[in-house]
mmCIF file of C-alpha atoms and ligand atoms in Angstrom:
data_model
loop_
_atom_site.group_PDB
_atom_site.id
_atom_site.type_symbol
_atom_site.label_atom_id
_atom_site.label_comp_id
_atom_site.label_asym_id
_atom_site.label_seq_id
_atom_site.Cartn_x
_atom_site.Cartn_y
_atom_site.Cartn_z
ATOM 1 C CA UNK A 142 0.000 0.000 0.000
ATOM 2 C CA UNK A 143 1.088 3.546 -0.702
ATOM 3 C CA UNK A 144 -1.644 5.557 0.957
ATOM 4 C CA UNK A 145 0.491 8.499 2.074
ATOM 5 C CA UNK A 146 2.566 9.464 -0.958
ATOM 6 C CA UNK A 147 3.344 13.211 -0.894
ATOM 7 C CA UNK A 148 1.864 13.545 2.603
ATOM 8 C CA UNK A 149 3.782 14.940 5.547
ATOM 9 C CA UNK A 150 3.385 13.172 8.882
ATOM 10 C CA UNK A 151 4.546 14.316 12.310
ATOM 11 C CA UNK A 152 4.950 11.748 15.103
ATOM 12 C CA UNK A 153 5.816 12.685 18.687
ATOM 13 C CA UNK A 154 7.522 10.176 20.932
ATOM 14 C CA UNK A 155 8.732 8.659 17.673
ATOM 15 C CA UNK A 156 12.069 7.484 19.049
ATOM 16 C CA UNK A 157 10.702 4.278 20.548
ATOM 17 C CA UNK A 158 7.830 1.854 20.806
ATOM 18 C CA UNK A 159 4.474 2.822 19.304
ATOM 19 C CA UNK A 160 5.719 6.137 17.909
ATOM 20 C CA UNK A 161 8.674 4.517 16.189
ATOM 21 C CA UNK A 162 6.457 1.827 14.689
ATOM 22 C CA UNK A 163 4.035 4.471 13.416
ATOM 23 C CA UNK A 164 6.788 6.644 11.941
ATOM 24 C CA UNK A 165 8.192 3.616 10.115
ATOM 25 C CA UNK A 166 4.759 2.460 8.948
ATOM 26 C CA UNK A 167 3.738 5.872 7.586
ATOM 27 C CA UNK A 168 7.121 6.235 5.860
ATOM 28 C CA UNK A 169 6.769 2.764 4.339
ATOM 29 C CA UNK A 170 3.486 3.923 2.794
ATOM 30 C CA UNK A 171 5.107 6.985 1.242
ATOM 31 C CA UNK A 172 4.850 9.751 3.845
ATOM 32 C CA UNK A 173 7.640 12.187 4.593
ATOM 33 C CA UNK A 174 7.937 11.827 8.357
ATOM 34 C CA UNK A 175 8.963 14.368 10.956
ATOM 35 C CA UNK A 176 10.292 12.205 13.767
ATOM 36 C CA UNK A 177 10.094 14.113 17.041
ATOM 37 C CA UNK A 178 11.288 12.978 20.446
ATOM 38 C CA UNK A 179 13.014 14.275 23.561
ATOM 39 C CA UNK A 180 15.668 11.576 23.091
ATOM 40 C CA UNK A 181 17.920 12.694 20.223
ATOM 41 C CA UNK A 182 19.825 9.421 19.814
ATOM 42 C CA UNK A 183 16.661 7.364 19.495
ATOM 43 C CA UNK A 184 15.079 9.873 17.143
ATOM 44 C CA UNK A 185 18.124 9.997 14.864
ATOM 45 C CA UNK A 186 18.200 6.210 14.847
ATOM 46 C CA UNK A 187 14.605 6.095 13.581
ATOM 47 C CA UNK A 188 15.430 8.561 10.800
ATOM 48 C CA UNK A 189 18.393 6.405 9.787
ATOM 49 C CA UNK A 190 16.182 3.309 9.755
ATOM 50 C CA UNK A 191 13.531 4.996 7.586
ATOM 51 C CA UNK A 192 16.154 6.316 5.183
ATOM 52 C CA UNK A 193 17.837 2.918 4.977
ATOM 53 C CA UNK A 194 14.484 1.530 3.851
ATOM 54 C CA UNK A 195 14.237 4.171 1.126
ATOM 55 C CA UNK A 196 11.909 6.538 2.997
ATOM 56 C CA UNK A 197 12.183 10.204 3.873
ATOM 57 C CA UNK A 198 12.392 11.516 7.438
ATOM 58 C CA UNK A 199 13.716 14.394 9.523
ATOM 59 C CA UNK A 200 14.408 14.419 13.261
ATOM 60 C CA UNK A 201 13.327 17.366 15.416
ATOM 61 C CA UNK A 202 14.138 17.297 19.111
ATOM 62 C CA UNK A 203 11.308 18.574 21.329
ATOM 63 C CA UNK A 204 9.730 18.124 24.725
ATOM 64 C CA UNK A 205 5.965 17.911 24.127
ATOM 65 C CA UNK A 206 5.324 19.552 27.501
ATOM 66 C CA UNK A 207 6.815 22.747 26.010
ATOM 67 C CA UNK A 208 4.162 24.178 23.681
ATOM 68 C CA UNK A 209 6.615 26.560 21.996
ATOM 69 C CA UNK A 210 8.904 23.649 21.187
ATOM 70 C CA UNK A 211 5.963 21.738 19.701
ATOM 71 C CA UNK A 212 5.062 24.787 17.614
ATOM 72 C CA UNK A 213 8.625 24.795 16.261
ATOM 73 C CA UNK A 214 8.314 21.121 15.273
ATOM 74 C CA UNK A 215 5.249 21.977 13.190
ATOM 75 C CA UNK A 216 7.144 24.875 11.599
ATOM 76 C CA UNK A 217 10.010 22.543 10.673
ATOM 77 C CA UNK A 218 7.505 20.171 9.043
ATOM 78 C CA UNK A 219 6.144 22.991 6.882
ATOM 79 C CA UNK A 220 9.597 24.417 6.090
ATOM 80 C CA UNK A 221 11.007 20.996 5.187
ATOM 81 C CA UNK A 222 8.141 19.332 3.365
ATOM 82 C CA UNK A 223 5.641 22.118 2.598
ATOM 83 C CA UNK A 224 2.617 20.766 4.468
ATOM 84 C CA UNK A 225 1.398 18.958 7.567
ATOM 85 C CA UNK A 226 -1.189 16.340 6.642
ATOM 86 C CA UNK A 227 -0.944 13.788 9.452
ATOM 87 C CA UNK A 228 -0.047 14.112 13.124
ATOM 88 C CA UNK A 229 0.291 11.370 15.697
ATOM 89 C CA UNK A 230 0.445 12.940 19.163
ATOM 90 C CA UNK A 231 1.882 9.960 20.938
ATOM 91 C CA UNK A 232 4.608 10.856 23.455
ATOM 92 C CA UNK A 233 3.807 9.649 26.935
ATOM 93 C CA UNK A 234 5.300 8.352 30.156
ATOM 94 C CA UNK A 235 4.419 6.383 33.259
ATOM 95 C CA UNK A 236 5.745 7.648 36.584
ATOM 96 C CA UNK A 237 5.037 4.505 38.582
ATOM 97 C CA UNK A 238 2.340 2.564 40.327
ATOM 98 C CA UNK A 239 1.024 4.393 43.375
ATOM 99 C CA UNK A 240 -2.306 4.884 45.082
ATOM 100 C CA UNK A 241 -3.768 8.355 44.600
ATOM 101 C CA UNK A 242 -2.767 9.364 48.127
ATOM 102 C CA UNK A 243 0.869 8.408 47.465
ATOM 103 C CA UNK A 244 1.360 10.168 44.124
ATOM 104 C CA UNK A 245 4.086 12.741 44.432
ATOM 105 C CA UNK A 246 3.061 16.246 43.267
ATOM 106 C CA UNK A 247 6.072 16.505 40.962
ATOM 107 C CA UNK A 248 5.165 13.165 39.356
ATOM 108 C CA UNK A 249 1.577 14.353 38.923
ATOM 109 C CA UNK A 250 2.648 17.531 37.166
ATOM 110 C CA UNK A 251 5.335 15.880 35.050
ATOM 111 C CA UNK A 252 3.014 13.161 33.771
ATOM 112 C CA UNK A 253 0.040 15.441 33.127
ATOM 113 C CA UNK A 254 2.398 17.916 31.426
ATOM 114 C CA UNK A 255 3.618 15.294 28.957
ATOM 115 C CA UNK A 256 0.661 12.934 28.474
ATOM 116 C CA UNK A 257 -2.193 15.459 28.498
ATOM 117 C CA UNK A 258 -0.815 18.951 27.985
ATOM 118 C CA UNK A 259 1.524 17.532 25.349
ATOM 119 C CA UNK A 260 -1.442 16.308 23.285
ATOM 120 C CA UNK A 261 -3.171 19.673 23.668
ATOM 121 C CA UNK A 262 0.045 21.473 22.656
ATOM 122 C CA UNK A 263 0.328 19.252 19.601
ATOM 123 C CA UNK A 264 -3.225 19.895 18.459
ATOM 124 C CA UNK A 265 -2.971 23.623 19.217
ATOM 125 C CA UNK A 266 -0.054 23.847 16.790
ATOM 126 C CA UNK A 267 -1.343 21.356 14.198
ATOM 127 C CA UNK A 268 -5.032 22.203 13.803
ATOM 128 C CA UNK A 269 -4.696 25.759 12.417
ATOM 129 C CA UNK A 270 -2.072 24.642 9.892
ATOM 130 C CA UNK A 271 -4.256 21.762 8.727
ATOM 131 C CA UNK A 272 -7.326 23.969 8.465
ATOM 132 C CA UNK A 273 -5.447 26.594 6.462
ATOM 133 C CA UNK A 274 -4.078 24.067 3.986
ATOM 134 C CA UNK A 275 -7.541 22.512 3.475
ATOM 135 C CA UNK A 276 -7.519 19.463 5.730
ATOM 136 C CA UNK A 277 -5.605 16.924 7.729
ATOM 137 C CA UNK A 278 -5.876 14.100 10.199
ATOM 138 C CA UNK A 279 -4.755 13.674 13.788
ATOM 139 C CA UNK A 280 -4.441 10.518 15.886
ATOM 140 C CA UNK A 281 -3.715 10.799 19.593
ATOM 141 C CA UNK A 282 -2.407 7.970 21.725
ATOM 142 C CA UNK A 283 -4.704 7.348 24.674
ATOM 143 C CA UNK A 284 -4.710 3.977 26.470
ATOM 144 C CA UNK A 285 -6.966 1.382 28.008
ATOM 145 C CA UNK A 286 -6.371 3.652 30.984
ATOM 146 C CA UNK A 287 -8.357 6.289 29.097
ATOM 147 C CA UNK A 288 -11.419 4.046 29.109
ATOM 148 C CA UNK A 289 -11.449 2.443 32.544
ATOM 149 C CA UNK A 290 -9.988 3.150 35.966
ATOM 150 C CA UNK A 291 -6.854 1.253 37.008
ATOM 151 C CA UNK A 292 -5.761 1.054 40.630
ATOM 152 C CA UNK A 293 -2.269 2.471 41.132
ATOM 153 C CA UNK A 294 -2.261 4.582 37.987
ATOM 154 C CA UNK A 295 -4.231 7.674 39.052
ATOM 155 C CA UNK A 296 -2.200 10.313 37.216
ATOM 156 C CA UNK A 297 -1.836 8.139 34.110
ATOM 157 C CA UNK A 298 -5.565 7.278 34.068
ATOM 158 C CA UNK A 299 -6.483 10.949 34.515
ATOM 159 C CA UNK A 300 -4.167 11.965 31.675
ATOM 160 C CA UNK A 301 -5.501 9.345 29.279
ATOM 161 C CA UNK A 302 -9.174 10.045 30.071
ATOM 162 C CA UNK A 303 -8.234 13.652 29.302
ATOM 163 C CA UNK A 304 -6.773 12.629 25.939
ATOM 164 C CA UNK A 305 -10.026 10.836 25.052
ATOM 165 C CA UNK A 306 -12.027 13.937 25.956
ATOM 166 C CA UNK A 307 -9.720 16.303 24.073
ATOM 167 C CA UNK A 308 -9.931 14.030 21.038
ATOM 168 C CA UNK A 309 -13.731 14.168 21.030
ATOM 169 C CA UNK A 310 -13.699 17.929 21.507
ATOM 170 C CA UNK A 311 -11.187 18.626 18.738
ATOM 171 C CA UNK A 312 -13.160 16.324 16.426
ATOM 172 C CA UNK A 313 -16.343 18.318 17.050
ATOM 173 C CA UNK A 314 -14.604 21.677 16.659
ATOM 174 C CA UNK A 315 -12.997 20.668 13.334
ATOM 175 C CA UNK A 316 -15.631 18.300 11.894
ATOM 176 C CA UNK A 317 -16.698 20.830 9.279
ATOM 177 C CA UNK A 318 -13.166 22.071 8.656
ATOM 178 C CA UNK A 319 -11.883 18.846 7.022
ATOM 179 C CA UNK A 320 -9.732 17.762 9.941
ATOM 180 C CA UNK A 321 -10.509 14.374 11.493
ATOM 181 C CA UNK A 322 -9.290 13.680 15.030
ATOM 182 C CA UNK A 323 -9.256 10.205 16.571
ATOM 183 C CA UNK A 324 -7.338 8.226 19.168
ATOM 184 C CA UNK A 325 -6.126 4.712 19.811
ATOM 185 C CA UNK A 326 -6.349 3.031 23.182
ATOM 186 C CA UNK A 327 -3.509 0.504 23.247
ATOM 187 C CA UNK A 328 -3.574 -2.429 25.574
ATOM 188 C CA UNK A 329 -0.262 -3.708 26.998
ATOM 189 C CA UNK A 330 2.341 -3.259 24.260
ATOM 190 C CA UNK A 331 5.981 -4.376 24.193
ATOM 191 C CA UNK A 332 7.821 -1.033 24.338
ATOM 192 C CA UNK A 333 10.320 0.788 26.538
ATOM 193 C CA UNK A 334 7.696 2.705 28.544
ATOM 194 C CA UNK A 335 8.604 1.069 31.845
ATOM 195 C CA UNK A 336 12.014 2.764 31.601
ATOM 196 C CA UNK A 337 10.320 6.083 32.373
ATOM 197 C CA UNK A 338 9.076 4.985 35.770
ATOM 198 C CA UNK A 339 10.831 6.030 38.915
ATOM 199 C CA UNK A 340 13.121 3.402 40.364
ATOM 200 C CA UNK A 341 11.515 1.289 43.036
ATOM 201 C CA UNK A 342 8.187 1.110 41.228
ATOM 202 C CA UNK A 343 8.852 -1.829 38.968
ATOM 203 C CA UNK A 344 5.384 -3.275 38.219
ATOM 204 C CA UNK A 345 6.883 -6.750 38.184
ATOM 205 C CA UNK A 346 7.270 -6.376 41.949
ATOM 206 C CA UNK A 347 3.609 -5.491 42.374
ATOM 207 C CA UNK A 348 0.557 -7.772 42.590
ATOM 208 C CA UNK A 349 -0.919 -6.780 39.254
ATOM 209 C CA UNK A 350 -2.297 -10.144 38.252
ATOM 210 C CA UNK A 351 -5.853 -9.009 39.052
ATOM 211 C CA UNK A 352 -5.566 -5.608 37.348
ATOM 212 C CA UNK A 353 -6.794 -4.638 33.922
ATOM 213 C CA UNK A 354 -3.153 -4.304 32.824
ATOM 214 C CA UNK A 355 -2.611 -8.052 32.750
ATOM 215 C CA UNK A 356 -6.136 -9.102 31.832
ATOM 216 C CA UNK A 357 -5.960 -9.479 28.045
ATOM 217 C CA UNK A 358 -8.445 -12.003 26.616
ATOM 218 C CA UNK A 359 -6.092 -12.755 23.704
ATOM 219 C CA UNK A 360 -3.509 -13.714 26.312
ATOM 220 C CA UNK A 361 -0.535 -11.738 25.058
ATOM 221 C CA UNK A 362 0.934 -8.268 24.788
ATOM 222 C CA UNK A 363 0.815 -6.327 21.533
ATOM 223 C CA UNK A 364 3.645 -5.642 19.162
ATOM 224 C CA UNK A 365 3.994 -1.865 18.469
ATOM 225 C CA UNK A 366 3.384 -2.585 14.774
ATOM 226 C CA UNK A 367 -0.151 -3.642 15.710
ATOM 227 C CA UNK A 368 -0.741 -0.100 16.986
ATOM 228 C CA UNK A 369 0.880 1.469 13.931
ATOM 229 C CA UNK A 370 -1.402 -0.350 11.517
ATOM 230 C CA UNK A 371 -4.494 1.038 13.241
ATOM 231 C CA UNK A 372 -2.997 4.540 13.333
ATOM 232 C CA UNK A 373 -2.293 4.229 9.603
ATOM 233 C CA UNK A 374 -5.894 3.143 8.972
ATOM 234 C CA UNK A 375 -7.219 6.160 10.896
ATOM 235 C CA UNK A 376 -4.869 8.447 8.942
ATOM 236 C CA UNK A 377 -5.999 7.028 5.610
ATOM 237 C CA UNK A 378 -8.967 7.738 3.381
ATOM 238 C CA UNK A 379 -10.273 4.307 4.435
ATOM 239 C CA UNK A 380 -11.374 6.116 7.621
ATOM 240 C CA UNK A 381 -12.824 9.160 5.808
ATOM 241 C CA UNK A 382 -16.049 9.198 7.887
ATOM 242 C CA UNK A 383 -14.403 8.383 11.227
ATOM 243 C CA UNK A 384 -13.826 11.200 13.669
ATOM 244 C CA UNK A 385 -13.987 11.643 17.438
ATOM 245 C CA UNK A 386 -13.512 7.967 18.290
ATOM 246 C CA UNK A 387 -11.010 6.170 20.477
ATOM 247 C CA UNK A 388 -10.358 2.686 19.120
ATOM 248 C CA UNK A 389 -9.276 0.071 21.647
ATOM 249 C CA UNK A 390 -6.383 -1.954 20.217
ATOM 250 C CA UNK A 391 -6.147 -4.321 23.098
ATOM 251 C CA UNK A 392 -6.748 -7.991 22.380
ATOM 252 C CA UNK A 393 -10.260 -7.731 23.808
ATOM 253 C CA UNK A 394 -9.322 -6.033 27.084
ATOM 254 C CA UNK A 395 -11.971 -3.305 26.839
ATOM 255 C CA UNK A 396 -14.665 -5.846 26.105
ATOM 256 C CA UNK A 397 -13.988 -7.862 29.229
HETATM 257 P P1 NAD B 170 8.190 4.225 24.849
HETATM 258 O O1 NAD B 170 8.798 4.658 26.135
HETATM 259 O O2 NAD B 170 8.735 3.025 24.160
HETATM 260 O O3 NAD B 170 8.180 5.450 23.824
HETATM 261 C C1 NAD B 170 7.823 6.740 24.246
HETATM 262 C C2 NAD B 170 8.699 7.762 23.561
HETATM 263 O O4 NAD B 170 8.278 9.065 24.012
HETATM 264 C C3 NAD B 170 10.184 7.623 23.898
HETATM 265 O O5 NAD B 170 10.976 7.639 22.726
HETATM 266 C C4 NAD B 170 10.470 8.842 24.773
HETATM 267 O O6 NAD B 170 11.807 9.342 24.623
HETATM 268 C C5 NAD B 170 9.444 9.824 24.267
HETATM 269 N N1 NAD B 170 9.148 10.871 25.239
HETATM 270 C C6 NAD B 170 9.032 10.742 26.589
HETATM 271 N N2 NAD B 170 8.799 11.932 27.139
HETATM 272 C C7 NAD B 170 8.761 12.832 26.121
HETATM 273 C C8 NAD B 170 8.567 14.215 26.063
HETATM 274 N N3 NAD B 170 8.379 14.950 27.177
HETATM 275 N N4 NAD B 170 8.595 14.832 24.861
HETATM 276 C C9 NAD B 170 8.805 14.122 23.732
HETATM 277 N N5 NAD B 170 9.012 12.802 23.720
HETATM 278 C C10 NAD B 170 8.985 12.163 24.910
HETATM 279 O O7 NAD B 170 6.653 4.012 25.197
HETATM 280 P P2 NAD B 170 5.366 3.604 24.308
HETATM 281 O O8 NAD B 170 4.731 2.483 25.047
HETATM 282 O O9 NAD B 170 5.684 3.480 22.896
HETATM 283 O O10 NAD B 170 4.460 4.886 24.568
HETATM 284 C C11 NAD B 170 3.865 5.628 23.526
HETATM 285 C C12 NAD B 170 2.472 6.032 23.970
HETATM 286 O O11 NAD B 170 1.672 4.843 24.105
HETATM 287 C C13 NAD B 170 2.402 6.733 25.298
HETATM 288 O O12 NAD B 170 1.479 7.819 25.221
HETATM 289 C C14 NAD B 170 1.855 5.681 26.240
HETATM 290 O O13 NAD B 170 1.162 6.247 27.325
HETATM 291 C C15 NAD B 170 0.940 4.934 25.305
HETATM 292 N N6 NAD B 170 0.565 3.592 25.737
HETATM 293 C C16 NAD B 170 1.487 2.607 25.879
HETATM 294 C C17 NAD B 170 1.090 1.336 26.297
HETATM 295 C C18 NAD B 170 2.064 0.215 26.477
HETATM 296 O O14 NAD B 170 1.680 -0.836 27.002
HETATM 297 N N7 NAD B 170 3.310 0.346 26.029
HETATM 298 C C19 NAD B 170 -0.272 1.085 26.567
HETATM 299 C C20 NAD B 170 -1.183 2.123 26.405
HETATM 300 C C21 NAD B 170 -0.766 3.362 25.981
#
C-alpha cells in the first residue's frame, strides 16, 4: 500500500515503541515523516532506519510539555516538506504505580504535562495549519487507561481520560473544517515505557495479576506494529467518515 505518498506526517515520541512503529509504517506507505522525540539518539536512529528503507524523514528534538517547542516542530515540518497532513500525538510516560494518596506532586505535574498537555500542545499547533491548507488528520495515543480506571495509575488514568475527551472535543470543533481527530487506546504493548518509571516502582514487583493491565483475553501483549497499523488506517482515506472515536487496540481487554 502507498496511501500516504506526498503527505507529511509528524509523530511525537517517535524514538521508541508505538511512535517509532508508526513513523516507520507511515514512511513505508510513502509519507515524509517528521520524527520528534526528547531523546535525540533514538530519534536519529529512527530517521536512519527509515532512510535505509528508502523513505524520507527528519528528526526534530522537542519536549511535548513545552508548547513553543511543539510549535517549532510543526514549523520545521512545513519548512522541510511544505505541508502537515498527518499528526500522531503519541509521546507519553508512566511515573510509577502508586495509590492516589501516594502520588508525588512533581510526578503528577510531570506526567500530566507530557501525556495530556503535550497532546493539547500538539493539536494547538497542528489544527490551524491543517485547516489553512484545506484538511488533515490527527491521531492521539490514549490507552486502556483512558477508558477504565486502574488502581495504582491515578495520574496516568487521569491523563488518558483527558486525551479521550480532548480528542472528542477537537473532532467536534474541526468536523466541518476537514480535519478528522481520533485516538487509539492501546492495551499492553511491548515497548520501553517502563524505563520512564521512577526506580523502586517496577510493576513486576507489584501484585498486578488481578488488574486490567494483565487481563488481556487474547492472552498476550501487543507488538507496536499492531498499533501502527491502526494509526495508519485512521490516517488514511479508508477512515474518511471516522472522527472523534477512540479505538481500543487491546486484544479484547476493553470488552472484558
Ligand atoms: P516508549 O517509552 O517506548 O516510547 C515513548 C517515547 O516518548 C520515547 O521515545 C520517549 O523518549 C518519548 N518521550 C518521553 N517523554 C517525552 C517528552 N516529554 N517529549 C517528547 N518525547 C517524549 O513508550 P510507548 O509504550 O511506545 O508509549 C507511547 C504512547 O503509548 C504513550 O502515550 C503511552 O502512554 C501509550 N501507551 C502505551 C502502552 C504500552 O503498554 N506500552 C499502553 C497504552 C498506551
